[in-house]
Amino acid sequence: MAYLMSDECENMALPRILVIDNNKARIQQLEAVFQFMGYTIEIAGSADYASCFSETDRLCGVFVGDGIERQAAVVSDVVERANKIPVVLLINKGTSPQVSTVITNSVFQVLEWPTTHPVLKPILDKLSASGAQKTFMVREGTDRRAPTVERLKGKSQAIVDIRKLIEQVAESDATVLILGESGTGKEVVARALHDASLRKDKPFVPINCGAIPGELLESELFGHEKGAFTGALTSRQGRFEMAEGGTLFLDEIGDMPLAMQVKLLRVLQERTFERVGSNKTIHCDVRVIAATHRSLENEIKENRFREDLYYRLNVFPIEIPSLKDRAEDIPLLVNDLIARMEASNRGSVRLTNAALVVLMQHDWPGNVRELANLIERLAIINPKGLVDATDLPEKFQQYEVSEEIIDDTETVNTEAAEEDESSESEQVEVVGAFEGSSGSLAQLPEQGIDLKEYLNVLEVDLIRQALNECNGVVAHAAKRLNMRRTTLVEKLRKYELQR
């Protein structure tokens, strides 16, 4: 089962299993087995498990251990909190569960402990088939309830064009091919397509074709019957069945082996398939969205990709530009990444205009994924701090920072932006007098002037006047100057006006 998920799956969360138990030895054994089989495990005691149900959309199943105090009450409460999430009750071999028959009938399965890996595997397969597919539908750190098209952050022309393409093709069942470098957000576009389509209330099921060995990919896509191959201890649904009525996202389709390409082509043409080890034909109603970072035309020339499959997939292509080609989107992306970290309690950080200018000059070979990793690293190093250009990693120190560009760059500070209305009473003491104005020049002097220095002096004087009129209240002065409070705070620091 470990092959089901891979680090190559863009931002896809591993299926999560909650273990409620007070037996440390059993917890350690379960943790080792589940992690080996490709699951994320969360551990809680019988007294502190309630908070673990706050993100049930990522929960694949719940295991409740035997021997805990008030076991009947705990199991009953867990079943109620889990709603439709399968609950497995673990009992020691040779003993009977300390709960009523009504409760044992309400759980997904009663399992004797200790048990072995071959016994656990079919149970986990059943969890996947009975409701865990929603684990594959939700990205870690995102809000599934929000329209995904809103997560296409950016104001560049390329992003505007992509939004238009999504609107044009969303309501049709046409196959879409998403092209772009690794880390550009191909899955985000695929989810936006699904959310805008008539299938939005049905499953969105992604699978990374390059992360699964070729000999296992057929079983993953089409499922298998019991005994179809060594280790097939029970029947299992494939991703096509999981996505029935909805959308199947085939990520990194360019890495799919040629033998599987032939079988996929038949499914796209006939809309039918058979499970591995079965001769029963299954009809499917699934919209297919494929994505790749490879040039499929070059792959065809190298005989690594079938030309007929390419034309079947390339009905409606959408190409996502690399991050370096839409640098103007970086401030919005940074703001969104910080907001997501704060929403998931993973910290926060603020960036100065100068830092943003530096980030906008970087080439970003890892695209948005690289940017997300940087923001998370900065939040760890400078928790809730202010990061300037000089605080960025060494590879960013090669870029120059222009004062003019800094002034035109919006400060990204989610925390401060939320405080704009709550900081009405914030006051500062400013260095220098407020009285008077430097006035304006009637005409350009014969000897000329240093325009940049003159504009700086004028800006400082206007800031002082605004603060004077507002009794030093920064929020009020910012409104007088028609700028964000955070921008005014940065200028106070820049000109060293704040005492």
Coordinates of C-alpha atoms in Angstrom, one line a residue, residues 437-445 449 454 458 461 465:
S437 CA 5.4 72.2 4.7
S438 CA 8.3 72.2 2.4
G439 CA 6.1 73.8 -0.2
S440 CA 6.3 73.1 -3.9
L441 CA 8.7 74.3 -6.6
A442 CA 7.1 76.8 -9.0
Q443 CA 9.6 75.9 -11.6
L444 CA 12.7 73.8 -12.1
P445 CA 15.8 75.6 -10.7
I449 CA 17.6 69.3 -8.4
Y454 CA 13.3 66.1 -3.2
L458 CA 8.2 65.9 0.3
D461 CA 6.8 66.1 5.2
Q465 CA 1.5 66.5 8.4

